[in-house]
Amino acid sequence: MSDVISLNLQVWKQSSIDDPGSFEFYSVKDISIHISFLEMLDVVNENLQKEGKDPIAFDSDCREGICGTCGFVIDGVAHGPLAKTTVCQLHMRHFEDGQTLVIEPFRATPFKVVKDLVVDRGSFDIIIQAGGYVTVSTGNAPDANNILIAKDNAEDAFDSAACIGCGACVASCPNASAALFTSAKISHLSHLPQGKIEDDQRVKGMVEAMDDEGFGNCSNHAECEAVCPKGISISNIALMRRNLIKTIL
Amino acid sequence: MNQINFLKISSVLKKIIIAVTGLSLFLFLIIHLLGNITLFTGNPPGKDFNQYAHFLESFGILFTIAEMGLLGFFVLHLSTALYSNFINTSARNTKYAVSSYAGGKSKKTYGSQTMVITGVVLLVFLIWHVLQFRLGIHYDTTYLDFNDGQPIRDLYKNVTQEFTNIWVVAGYSVAMTMLSLHLGHGFWSSFQSLGIHGRNFTRITYSISYLLGTIISIGFLLIPIYIYSIN
């Protein structure tokens, strides 16, 4: 088996927020199967720059799958075909020689395309600002294990806290709903005694902010859970709904 | 400003409304299907069915209240769903060139993506269905051993008249296919919308959802097919 493959890429190119954008075709050769998808784009960009052409703009930071900066849609699936993987950890060995790939930015009205595959996910920050925190008095750090937390609760909280806020859930949702992201942040804090006391105002504020930002309604397609690089469960969405019902009752 | 606030129902609350009304309508379907078993029994044919219909109508004002309540649930279910769909459509102005299924934990199916379409087809069917039977031509019949021999409505005659037409049977087949798809996503999804989620609970409700939808649809569809075949 050869260690290099050739690919046909159809990549979304958009020069600015106001540009309508269109697909551009790239034929790439001699791509090592040992490099990641982003490294493959680096190779493509290097060649483009040598030719004096505009490189493909995309976001990335840690390239270890833990920062949530990278992400786009490959052939209709956010973060590509491999489950629980960000595009920076997706390696070229998962693709076949001669394959044609359509690469699009995360699409949702609140996520404006800044350039090519780069989207502005500032709406997530606004949702967090509406209650995704614990109000504590500043001062010295409290003693460790001052507040005892059952192991199960700590595990559940950590499962939800694993959300890296990449936005793949919104991108994959047929309704462009941000329910998985918002609910992961709500559950994370709701499972801990420090966060529990502010459950009511948190769920009200964050759901309102999510709606105000223009995200869609969750219709339980669970496509978000399937594409989530951290495998965040839709059980978080159920918890968000329970918490909201509690505020009404 | 007040009107805007009134229309601004949270996305979560909308799903709760759709789930509660949806589950209630699901319950109604079960009762409706069980009641319709009387179509297969009775001597002469239709006696049990006509007596069952007469029994329901004999509740008078209570029956009317139940009917109005049912109508209200339909209206609430439909209007909230259409309003949600309007927001969902505007939440993605630019569509994807390629859309696919991620597989794995995904529960995105043909049925889940066509809830609005199947729902609207079912609405059209429902109007037709009510016009055919509930508001259909009023025939009378008498049974010597029932209602002191006084005439009662012969709804069975409407049923046999309608279901001897192959096009009516075909129309019902289409509608029931839509119902199976709609219930297939709707059943398990209602619990999730109400925040009822458990590792096993969700796995079970999801796996029986499409099965339940199909069983109920076939159950209803047996009626026109049976009536057509015996006439």
CSV table of C-alpha atoms in Angstrom, one decimal:
chain,number,residue,atom,x,y,z
A,1,MET,CA,0.0,0.0,0.0
A,2,SER,CA,1.3,3.4,-1.0
A,3,ASP,CA,1.8,5.9,1.6
A,4,VAL,CA,0.7,8.8,-0.5
A,5,ILE,CA,-2.7,9.6,-2.0
A,6,SER,CA,-4.2,12.1,-4.4
A,7,LEU,CA,-7.4,14.0,-3.7
A,8,ASN,CA,-9.9,16.3,-5.4
A,9,LEU,CA,-11.0,19.0,-3.1
A,10,GLN,CA,-14.0,21.3,-3.6
A,11,VAL,CA,-13.4,24.0,-1.0
A,12,TRP,CA,-15.7,26.9,-0.1
A,13,LYS,CA,-13.9,30.2,-0.9
A,14,GLN,CA,-15.3,33.5,0.5
A,15,SER,CA,-13.2,36.6,0.7
A,16,SER,CA,-15.2,38.4,3.4
A,17,ILE,CA,-18.5,38.3,5.4
A,18,ASP,CA,-20.3,40.2,2.6
A,19,ASP,CA,-18.9,38.1,-0.3
A,20,PRO,CA,-21.5,35.6,-1.5
A,21,GLY,CA,-18.7,33.0,-1.9
A,22,SER,CA,-18.4,29.9,-4.2
A,23,PHE,CA,-16.6,26.6,-4.4
A,24,GLU,CA,-13.1,26.3,-5.8
A,25,PHE,CA,-11.6,23.1,-7.1
A,26,TYR,CA,-8.1,21.9,-6.1
A,27,SER,CA,-6.4,18.8,-7.3
A,28,VAL,CA,-3.8,17.7,-4.8
A,29,LYS,CA,-1.2,15.1,-5.2
A,30,ASP,CA,1.4,13.2,-3.1
A,31,ILE,CA,-0.4,13.6,0.2
A,32,SER,CA,1.1,11.5,3.0
A,33,ILE,CA,-1.5,9.3,4.7
A,34,HIS,CA,0.3,9.9,8.0
A,35,ILE,CA,-0.5,13.6,8.2
A,36,SER,CA,-3.7,15.2,9.6
A,37,PHE,CA,-6.4,16.9,7.6
A,38,LEU,CA,-5.2,20.3,8.6
A,39,GLU,CA,-1.6,19.4,7.8
A,40,MET,CA,-2.9,18.3,4.3
A,41,LEU,CA,-4.5,21.8,4.0
A,42,ASP,CA,-1.1,23.3,5.1
A,43,VAL,CA,0.6,21.4,2.2
A,44,VAL,CA,-2.1,22.7,-0.2
A,45,ASN,CA,-1.7,26.2,1.1
A,46,GLU,CA,2.1,26.1,0.8
A,47,ASN,CA,1.8,25.1,-2.9
A,48,LEU,CA,-0.8,27.8,-3.5
A,49,GLN,CA,1.4,30.4,-2.0
A,50,LYS,CA,4.3,29.2,-4.2
A,51,GLU,CA,2.0,29.8,-7.2
A,52,GLY,CA,1.1,33.2,-5.8
A,53,LYS,CA,-2.5,32.2,-5.2
A,54,ASP,CA,-4.7,32.9,-2.2
A,55,PRO,CA,-4.4,30.1,0.4
A,56,ILE,CA,-7.4,28.5,2.0
A,57,ALA,CA,-8.2,30.2,5.3
A,58,PHE,CA,-9.1,27.9,8.2
A,59,ASP,CA,-9.0,28.1,12.0
A,60,SER,CA,-6.7,26.0,14.1
A,61,ASP,CA,-4.8,26.2,17.4
A,62,CYS,CA,-3.8,23.3,19.5
A,63,ARG,CA,-4.0,20.6,16.8
A,64,GLU,CA,-4.4,18.1,19.7
A,65,GLY,CA,-8.2,17.9,19.5
A,66,ILE,CA,-8.8,19.8,22.8
A,67,CYS,CA,-9.1,23.5,22.0
A,68,GLY,CA,-12.2,23.6,19.8
A,69,THR,CA,-10.8,26.1,17.4
A,70,CYS,CA,-10.8,24.0,14.2
A,71,GLY,CA,-13.7,22.6,12.4
A,72,PHE,CA,-15.5,22.5,9.1
A,73,VAL,CA,-17.8,20.1,7.2
A,74,ILE,CA,-16.3,17.3,5.1
A,75,ASP,CA,-18.8,15.7,2.7
A,76,GLY,CA,-21.8,16.8,4.8
A,77,VAL,CA,-20.4,15.7,8.1
A,78,ALA,CA,-19.0,18.1,10.7
A,79,HIS,CA,-15.4,17.2,11.5
A,80,GLY,CA,-15.4,14.6,8.8
A,81,PRO,CA,-16.2,10.9,8.8
A,82,LEU,CA,-14.5,9.7,11.9
A,83,ALA,CA,-16.5,9.7,15.2
A,84,LYS,CA,-15.3,11.6,18.2
A,85,THR,CA,-12.5,13.3,16.2
A,86,THR,CA,-11.8,16.9,15.4
A,87,VAL,CA,-10.4,17.7,11.9
A,88,CYS,CA,-6.9,18.3,13.4
A,89,GLN,CA,-6.9,14.7,14.7
A,90,LEU,CA,-8.4,13.3,11.5
A,91,HIS,CA,-5.7,11.6,9.5
A,92,MET,CA,-5.4,11.1,5.8
A,93,ARG,CA,-5.3,7.3,6.1
A,94,HIS,CA,-9.1,7.5,6.5
A,95,PHE,CA,-9.5,8.7,2.9
A,96,GLU,CA,-9.0,6.8,-0.3
A,97,ASP,CA,-6.8,7.6,-3.2
A,98,GLY,CA,-8.6,9.7,-5.8
A,99,GLN,CA,-11.5,10.6,-3.5
A,100,THR,CA,-13.4,13.9,-4.1
A,101,LEU,CA,-14.1,15.8,-0.9
A,102,VAL,CA,-16.5,18.7,-0.5
A,103,ILE,CA,-15.3,21.1,2.3
A,104,GLU,CA,-17.7,23.7,3.6
A,105,PRO,CA,-17.6,26.0,6.6
A,106,PHE,CA,-20.0,25.4,9.6
A,107,ARG,CA,-23.3,26.9,8.4
A,108,ALA,CA,-25.7,28.6,10.7
A,109,THR,CA,-27.1,32.1,10.6
A,110,PRO,CA,-25.5,33.1,13.9
A,111,PHE,CA,-22.2,31.8,12.7
A,112,LYS,CA,-21.0,34.3,10.1
A,113,VAL,CA,-18.4,33.1,7.6
A,114,VAL,CA,-15.5,35.4,8.1
A,115,LYS,CA,-13.3,34.0,5.3
A,116,ASP,CA,-13.4,30.6,3.5
A,117,LEU,CA,-13.7,28.0,6.3
A,118,VAL,CA,-13.4,30.5,9.2
A,119,VAL,CA,-16.6,31.2,11.1
A,120,ASP,CA,-17.3,33.6,13.9
A,121,ARG,CA,-18.6,31.6,16.9
A,122,GLY,CA,-19.0,34.7,19.1
A,123,SER,CA,-22.6,33.7,19.7
A,124,PHE,CA,-21.3,30.9,22.0
A,125,ASP,CA,-19.6,33.5,24.1
A,126,ILE,CA,-22.8,35.5,24.5
A,127,ILE,CA,-24.6,32.3,25.6
A,128,ILE,CA,-21.8,31.7,28.2
A,129,GLN,CA,-22.0,35.3,29.4
A,130,ALA,CA,-25.8,34.7,30.1
A,131,GLY,CA,-25.0,32.2,32.9
A,132,GLY,CA,-22.4,29.7,32.0
A,133,TYR,CA,-20.3,30.5,35.1
A,134,VAL,CA,-20.4,30.2,38.9
A,135,THR,CA,-20.7,33.4,40.9
A,136,VAL,CA,-18.0,33.3,43.6
A,137,SER,CA,-16.5,35.9,45.8
A,138,THR,CA,-12.9,36.6,44.8
A,139,GLY,CA,-10.2,36.1,47.3
A,140,ASN,CA,-7.9,33.2,48.2
A,141,ALA,CA,-8.5,29.9,46.5
A,142,PRO,CA,-10.6,27.7,48.7
A,143,ASP,CA,-9.1,24.6,50.2
A,144,ALA,CA,-9.3,21.5,48.0
A,145,ASN,CA,-12.1,19.1,48.9
A,146,ASN,CA,-13.7,21.6,51.2
A,147,ILE,CA,-17.0,20.8,49.4
A,148,LEU,CA,-17.4,17.1,49.0
A,149,ILE,CA,-18.7,15.8,45.7
A,150,ALA,CA,-19.9,12.3,45.0
A,151,LYS,CA,-17.8,10.5,42.4
A,152,ASP,CA,-20.8,9.9,40.1
A,153,ASN,CA,-21.6,13.6,40.1
A,154,ALA,CA,-18.0,14.5,39.5
A,155,GLU,CA,-17.9,12.1,36.5
A,156,ASP,CA,-21.2,13.4,35.0
A,157,ALA,CA,-20.0,17.0,35.4
A,158,PHE,CA,-16.7,16.1,33.7
A,159,ASP,CA,-18.5,14.4,30.8
A,160,SER,CA,-20.4,17.6,30.1
A,161,ALA,CA,-17.4,19.8,30.8
A,162,ALA,CA,-15.5,17.9,28.0
A,163,CYS,CA,-17.4,20.1,25.5
A,164,ILE,CA,-14.8,22.2,23.7
A,165,GLY,CA,-17.3,24.6,22.1
A,166,CYS,CA,-16.2,23.9,18.5
A,167,GLY,CA,-19.7,24.4,17.1
A,168,ALA,CA,-20.0,21.1,15.3
A,169,CYS,CA,-23.3,20.4,17.0
A,170,VAL,CA,-24.8,23.6,15.5
A,171,ALA,CA,-23.2,22.8,12.1
A,172,SER,CA,-24.6,19.3,11.9
A,173,CYS,CA,-28.1,20.1,13.3
A,174,PRO,CA,-30.7,20.2,10.6
A,175,ASN,CA,-32.2,23.2,12.5
A,176,ALA,CA,-28.9,24.8,13.4
A,177,SER,CA,-29.8,24.5,17.1
A,178,ALA,CA,-27.2,25.2,19.8
A,179,ALA,CA,-29.0,23.0,22.3
A,180,LEU,CA,-26.2,20.5,22.8
A,181,PHE,CA,-23.5,23.2,23.5
A,182,THR,CA,-25.8,25.2,25.8
A,183,SER,CA,-27.0,22.1,27.7
A,184,ALA,CA,-23.5,20.8,28.1
A,185,LYS,CA,-22.5,24.0,29.8
A,186,ILE,CA,-25.7,24.0,31.9
A,187,SER,CA,-25.3,20.3,33.0
A,188,HIS,CA,-21.6,20.7,33.8
A,189,LEU,CA,-22.4,23.3,36.5
A,190,SER,CA,-25.7,21.7,37.5
A,191,HIS,CA,-24.0,18.5,38.5
A,192,LEU,CA,-21.8,20.3,41.0
A,193,PRO,CA,-22.9,21.9,44.3
A,194,GLN,CA,-21.1,25.1,43.5
A,195,GLY,CA,-23.2,25.5,40.3
A,196,LYS,CA,-26.4,23.9,41.5
A,197,ILE,CA,-27.6,26.9,43.5
A,198,GLU,CA,-27.7,29.1,40.4
A,199,ASP,CA,-29.6,26.5,38.3
A,200,ASP,CA,-32.7,28.5,37.7
A,201,GLN,CA,-31.2,31.8,36.6
A,202,ARG,CA,-28.6,30.0,34.5
A,203,VAL,CA,-31.0,27.9,32.5
A,204,LYS,CA,-33.4,30.8,31.9
A,205,GLY,CA,-30.6,33.1,30.9
A,206,MET,CA,-28.7,30.8,28.7
A,207,VAL,CA,-31.8,29.4,26.8
A,208,GLU,CA,-33.0,33.0,26.2
A,209,ALA,CA,-29.5,34.0,25.0
A,210,MET,CA,-29.4,30.9,22.7
A,211,ASP,CA,-32.8,31.8,21.2
A,212,ASP,CA,-31.9,35.5,20.9
A,213,GLU,CA,-28.8,34.7,18.9
A,214,GLY,CA,-31.0,33.1,16.2
A,215,PHE,CA,-30.2,29.4,16.7
A,216,GLY,CA,-33.0,27.0,15.7
A,217,ASN,CA,-35.1,24.7,18.0
A,218,CYS,CA,-33.8,21.2,18.8
A,219,SER,CA,-35.9,18.5,17.1
A,220,ASN,CA,-34.1,15.6,18.7
A,221,HIS,CA,-32.3,14.4,15.6
A,222,ALA,CA,-29.2,13.6,17.8
A,223,GLU,CA,-27.0,14.2,14.8
A,224,CYS,CA,-25.1,16.6,17.2
A,225,GLU,CA,-24.1,13.7,19.5
A,226,ALA,CA,-22.9,11.7,16.5
A,227,VAL,CA,-20.5,14.5,15.2
A,228,CYS,CA,-19.4,15.8,18.6
A,229,PRO,CA,-15.6,15.3,18.9
A,230,LYS,CA,-16.1,14.8,22.7
A,231,GLY,CA,-19.2,12.5,22.4
A,232,ILE,CA,-21.4,14.9,24.5
A,233,SER,CA,-24.7,13.0,25.0
A,234,ILE,CA,-28.2,14.4,24.3
A,235,SER,CA,-29.0,13.5,27.9
A,236,ASN,CA,-27.6,16.9,28.6
A,237,ILE,CA,-30.4,18.5,26.5
A,238,ALA,CA,-32.9,16.5,28.5
A,239,LEU,CA,-31.4,17.8,31.7
A,240,MET,CA,-31.6,21.4,30.4
A,241,ARG,CA,-35.3,20.9,29.7
A,242,ARG,CA,-35.9,19.4,33.1
A,243,ASN,CA,-34.1,22.4,34.7
A,244,LEU,CA,-36.3,24.8,32.7
A,245,ILE,CA,-39.5,22.9,33.6
A,246,LYS,CA,-38.4,23.2,37.3
A,247,THR,CA,-38.3,27.0,36.9
A,248,ILE,CA,-41.8,27.1,35.5
A,249,LEU,CA,-43.3,24.8,38.2
B,1,MET,CA,-43.6,45.2,22.4
B,2,ASN,CA,-46.2,43.1,24.3
B,3,GLN,CA,-47.0,41.2,21.2
B,4,ILE,CA,-43.4,40.4,20.5
B,5,ASN,CA,-43.0,39.1,24.1
B,6,PHE,CA,-46.1,37.1,23.8
B,7,LEU,CA,-44.8,35.4,20.6
B,8,LYS,CA,-41.4,34.9,22.1
B,9,ILE,CA,-41.8,31.4,23.7
B,10,SER,CA,-38.5,29.8,24.6
B,11,SER,CA,-37.3,27.0,22.2
B,12,VAL,CA,-37.5,24.6,25.1
B,13,LEU,CA,-41.1,25.5,26.0
B,14,LYS,CA,-42.2,25.1,22.4
B,15,LYS,CA,-40.8,21.5,22.4
B,16,ILE,CA,-42.6,20.9,25.6
B,17,ILE,CA,-45.9,22.0,24.1
B,18,ILE,CA,-45.4,19.9,21.0
B,19,ALA,CA,-44.5,16.9,23.2
B,20,VAL,CA,-47.4,17.1,25.6
B,21,THR,CA,-50.0,17.7,22.8
B,22,GLY,CA,-48.3,15.0,20.6
B,23,LEU,CA,-48.3,12.4,23.4
B,24,SER,CA,-52.0,13.2,24.1
B,25,LEU,CA,-52.9,12.8,20.4
B,26,PHE,CA,-50.9,9.5,20.4
B,27,LEU,CA,-53.1,8.4,23.3
B,28,PHE,CA,-56.2,9.4,21.4
B,29,LEU,CA,-55.0,7.3,18.4
B,30,ILE,CA,-54.7,4.2,20.6
B,31,ILE,CA,-58.2,4.7,22.0
B,32,HIS,CA,-59.5,5.4,18.5
B,33,LEU,CA,-57.9,2.2,17.2
B,34,LEU,CA,-59.3,0.1,20.0
B,35,GLY,CA,-62.8,1.6,19.5
B,36,ASN,CA,-62.6,0.7,15.8
B,37,ILE,CA,-62.2,-3.0,16.6
B,38,THR,CA,-66.0,-2.9,16.8
B,39,LEU,CA,-66.0,-2.6,13.0
B,40,PHE,CA,-64.8,-6.2,12.8
B,41,THR,CA,-67.4,-7.6,15.2
B,42,GLY,CA,-71.2,-7.5,15.6
B,43,ASN,CA,-74.1,-9.4,14.0
B,44,PRO,CA,-75.5,-8.0,11.7
B,45,PRO,CA,-72.2,-6.3,10.6
B,46,GLY,CA,-71.9,-2.8,11.9
B,47,LYS,CA,-74.2,-3.3,14.9
B,48,ASP,CA,-71.4,-3.1,17.5
B,49,PHE,CA,-69.8,-0.1,15.7
B,50,ASN,CA,-73.0,1.8,15.5
B,51,GLN,CA,-73.8,1.1,19.1
B,52,TYR,CA,-70.3,2.2,20.1
B,53,ALA,CA,-70.7,5.5,18.2
B,54,HIS,CA,-74.1,6.0,19.8
B,55,PHE,CA,-72.6,5.4,23.2
B,56,LEU,CA,-70.0,8.1,22.6
B,57,GLU,CA,-72.6,10.6,21.4
B,58,SER,CA,-74.8,9.9,24.3
B,59,PHE,CA,-72.4,11.8,26.5
B,60,GLY,CA,-73.9,14.9,24.9
B,61,ILE,CA,-72.1,18.1,26.1
B,62,LEU,CA,-69.2,16.1,27.6
B,63,PHE,CA,-68.6,14.5,24.2
B,64,THR,CA,-68.6,18.0,22.5
B,65,ILE,CA,-66.1,19.3,25.1
B,66,ALA,CA,-63.9,16.3,24.5
B,67,GLU,CA,-64.1,16.9,20.7
B,68,MET,CA,-63.2,20.6,21.2
B,69,GLY,CA,-60.3,19.7,23.5
B,70,LEU,CA,-59.0,17.3,20.8
B,71,LEU,CA,-59.3,20.1,18.2
B,72,GLY,CA,-57.5,22.5,20.5
B,73,PHE,CA,-54.6,20.0,21.0
B,74,PHE,CA,-54.3,19.6,17.2
B,75,VAL,CA,-54.2,23.3,16.6
B,76,LEU,CA,-51.7,23.9,19.4
B,77,HIS,CA,-49.5,21.0,18.2
B,78,LEU,CA,-49.6,22.2,14.6
B,79,SER,CA,-49.2,25.9,15.2
B,80,THR,CA,-46.3,25.5,17.6
B,81,ALA,CA,-44.5,23.1,15.2
B,82,LEU,CA,-45.0,25.4,12.2
B,83,TYR,CA,-43.7,28.4,14.2
B,84,SER,CA,-40.7,26.3,15.3
B,85,ASN,CA,-40.1,25.3,11.7
B,86,PHE,CA,-40.1,28.9,10.6
B,87,ILE,CA,-37.4,29.7,13.1
B,88,ASN,CA,-35.4,26.6,12.2
B,89,THR,CA,-35.4,27.5,8.5
B,90,SER,CA,-34.1,31.0,9.2
B,91,ALA,CA,-31.4,29.7,11.5
B,92,ARG,CA,-29.6,28.5,8.5
B,93,ASN,CA,-29.8,31.0,5.6
B,94,THR,CA,-27.1,29.3,3.5
B,95,LYS,CA,-27.8,25.6,3.0
B,96,TYR,CA,-25.0,23.0,2.7
B,97,ALA,CA,-24.1,21.9,-0.8
B,98,VAL,CA,-23.7,18.3,0.6
B,99,SER,CA,-25.7,17.0,3.5
B,100,SER,CA,-25.2,13.5,4.9
B,101,TYR,CA,-25.8,11.3,7.9
B,102,ALA,CA,-23.1,11.0,10.5
B,103,GLY,CA,-24.3,7.6,11.7
B,104,GLY,CA,-23.3,6.2,15.1
B,105,LYS,CA,-25.3,7.8,17.8
B,106,SER,CA,-27.3,9.9,15.4
B,107,LYS,CA,-31.1,9.5,15.3
B,108,LYS,CA,-31.6,11.6,12.2
B,109,THR,CA,-33.8,9.7,9.9
B,110,TYR,CA,-36.0,10.3,6.9
B,111,GLY,CA,-38.9,10.4,9.3
B,112,SER,CA,-37.3,12.9,11.7
B,113,GLN,CA,-36.5,15.3,8.9
B,114,THR,CA,-39.9,15.2,7.3
B,115,MET,CA,-42.1,15.8,10.4
B,116,VAL,CA,-43.5,19.0,9.0
B,117,ILE,CA,-44.3,17.4,5.6
B,118,THR,CA,-45.9,14.3,7.2
B,119,GLY,CA,-47.7,16.5,9.7
B,120,VAL,CA,-49.3,18.8,7.0
B,121,VAL,CA,-50.3,15.8,4.9
B,122,LEU,CA,-51.9,14.3,8.0
B,123,LEU,CA,-53.8,17.6,8.6
B,124,VAL,CA,-55.2,17.4,5.1
B,125,PHE,CA,-56.1,13.8,5.7
B,126,LEU,CA,-57.7,14.7,9.0
B,127,ILE,CA,-60.0,17.3,7.4
B,128,TRP,CA,-61.0,14.8,4.8
B,129,HIS,CA,-61.6,12.1,7.4
B,130,VAL,CA,-63.8,14.3,9.6
B,131,LEU,CA,-65.8,15.4,6.5
B,132,GLN,CA,-66.3,11.8,5.5
B,133,PHE,CA,-67.5,10.4,8.7
B,134,ARG,CA,-68.1,12.8,11.7
B,135,LEU,CA,-69.7,15.4,9.4
B,136,GLY,CA,-70.8,12.8,6.7
B,137,ILE,CA,-74.3,12.1,5.5
B,138,HIS,CA,-76.6,11.1,8.4
B,139,TYR,CA,-78.2,7.7,7.9
B,140,ASP,CA,-80.5,6.1,10.4
B,141,THR,CA,-80.9,2.5,11.4
B,142,THR,CA,-82.8,0.7,14.2
B,143,TYR,CA,-82.0,-2.4,16.3
B,144,LEU,CA,-84.9,-4.0,18.1
B,145,ASP,CA,-82.9,-4.9,21.1
B,146,PHE,CA,-81.1,-1.5,21.4
B,147,ASN,CA,-82.2,2.0,22.4
B,148,ASP,CA,-85.9,0.8,22.7
B,149,GLY,CA,-85.9,0.2,19.0
B,150,GLN,CA,-85.5,4.0,18.4
B,151,PRO,CA,-83.4,5.0,15.3
B,152,ILE,CA,-79.7,5.6,15.9
B,153,ARG,CA,-77.0,6.9,13.4
B,154,ASP,CA,-75.9,4.2,10.9
B,155,LEU,CA,-72.2,5.3,10.7
B,156,TYR,CA,-71.3,1.9,9.5
B,157,LYS,CA,-73.1,2.7,6.2
B,158,ASN,CA,-70.8,5.7,5.7
B,159,VAL,CA,-67.8,3.5,6.4
B,160,THR,CA,-68.9,0.8,3.9
B,161,GLN,CA,-69.8,3.4,1.3
B,162,GLU,CA,-66.4,5.2,1.5
B,163,PHE,CA,-64.2,2.1,1.7
B,164,THR,CA,-65.7,0.4,-1.3
B,165,ASN,CA,-64.0,3.1,-3.4
B,166,ILE,CA,-60.4,2.0,-4.2
B,167,TRP,CA,-59.2,5.6,-4.4
B,168,VAL,CA,-60.4,6.2,-0.8
B,169,VAL,CA,-58.5,3.1,0.3
B,170,ALA,CA,-55.4,4.3,-1.7
B,171,GLY,CA,-55.7,7.8,0.0
B,172,TYR,CA,-55.9,6.2,3.4
B,173,SER,CA,-52.8,4.0,2.6
B,174,VAL,CA,-50.8,7.1,1.8
B,175,ALA,CA,-52.0,8.9,5.0
B,176,MET,CA,-51.2,5.9,7.2
B,177,THR,CA,-47.7,5.7,5.7
B,178,MET,CA,-47.2,9.3,6.7
B,179,LEU,CA,-48.6,8.5,10.2
B,180,SER,CA,-46.1,5.7,10.7
B,181,LEU,CA,-43.2,8.0,9.9
B,182,HIS,CA,-44.6,10.8,12.0
B,183,LEU,CA,-45.1,8.6,15.1
B,184,GLY,CA,-41.8,6.9,14.5
B,185,HIS,CA,-39.9,10.1,15.4
B,186,GLY,CA,-42.6,11.6,17.5
B,187,PHE,CA,-43.0,8.9,20.1
B,188,TRP,CA,-39.5,8.7,21.5
B,189,SER,CA,-38.8,12.3,20.8
B,190,SER,CA,-41.7,13.5,23.0
B,191,PHE,CA,-40.1,12.0,26.1
B,192,GLN,CA,-36.7,13.6,25.2
B,193,SER,CA,-38.5,16.9,24.8
B,194,LEU,CA,-40.0,16.6,28.2
B,195,GLY,CA,-36.5,15.9,29.7
B,196,ILE,CA,-37.2,12.2,30.3
B,197,HIS,CA,-34.0,10.6,29.3
B,198,GLY,CA,-32.2,7.5,30.6
B,199,ARG,CA,-29.6,5.3,29.0
B,200,ASN,CA,-32.0,2.3,28.8
B,201,PHE,CA,-35.2,4.3,28.7
B,202,THR,CA,-34.2,6.3,25.6
B,203,ARG,CA,-32.7,3.2,23.9
B,204,ILE,CA,-36.0,1.3,24.4
B,205,THR,CA,-38.3,4.1,23.4
B,206,TYR,CA,-36.2,4.9,20.4
B,207,SER,CA,-36.1,1.3,19.2
B,208,ILE,CA,-39.9,0.7,19.6
B,209,SER,CA,-40.8,4.1,18.2
B,210,TYR,CA,-40.9,3.2,14.5
B,211,LEU,CA,-42.3,-0.2,15.4
B,212,LEU,CA,-45.2,1.4,17.3
B,213,GLY,CA,-45.8,3.8,14.5
B,214,THR,CA,-46.0,1.0,12.0
B,215,ILE,CA,-48.2,-1.2,14.1
B,216,ILE,CA,-50.7,1.6,14.7
B,217,SER,CA,-50.7,2.6,11.0
B,218,ILE,CA,-51.2,-1.0,9.9
B,219,GLY,CA,-54.0,-1.4,12.5
B,220,PHE,CA,-55.9,1.6,11.1
B,221,LEU,CA,-55.2,0.5,7.5
B,222,LEU,CA,-56.7,-3.0,8.1
B,223,ILE,CA,-60.1,-1.3,8.4
B,224,PRO,CA,-60.4,0.1,4.8
B,225,ILE,CA,-58.7,-3.0,3.4
B,226,TYR,CA,-61.1,-5.3,5.3
B,227,ILE,CA,-64.2,-3.4,4.4
B,228,TYR,CA,-63.1,-3.2,0.7
B,229,SER,CA,-62.4,-6.9,0.6
B,230,ILE,CA,-65.8,-8.0,2.0
B,231,ASN,CA,-67.8,-5.7,-0.2
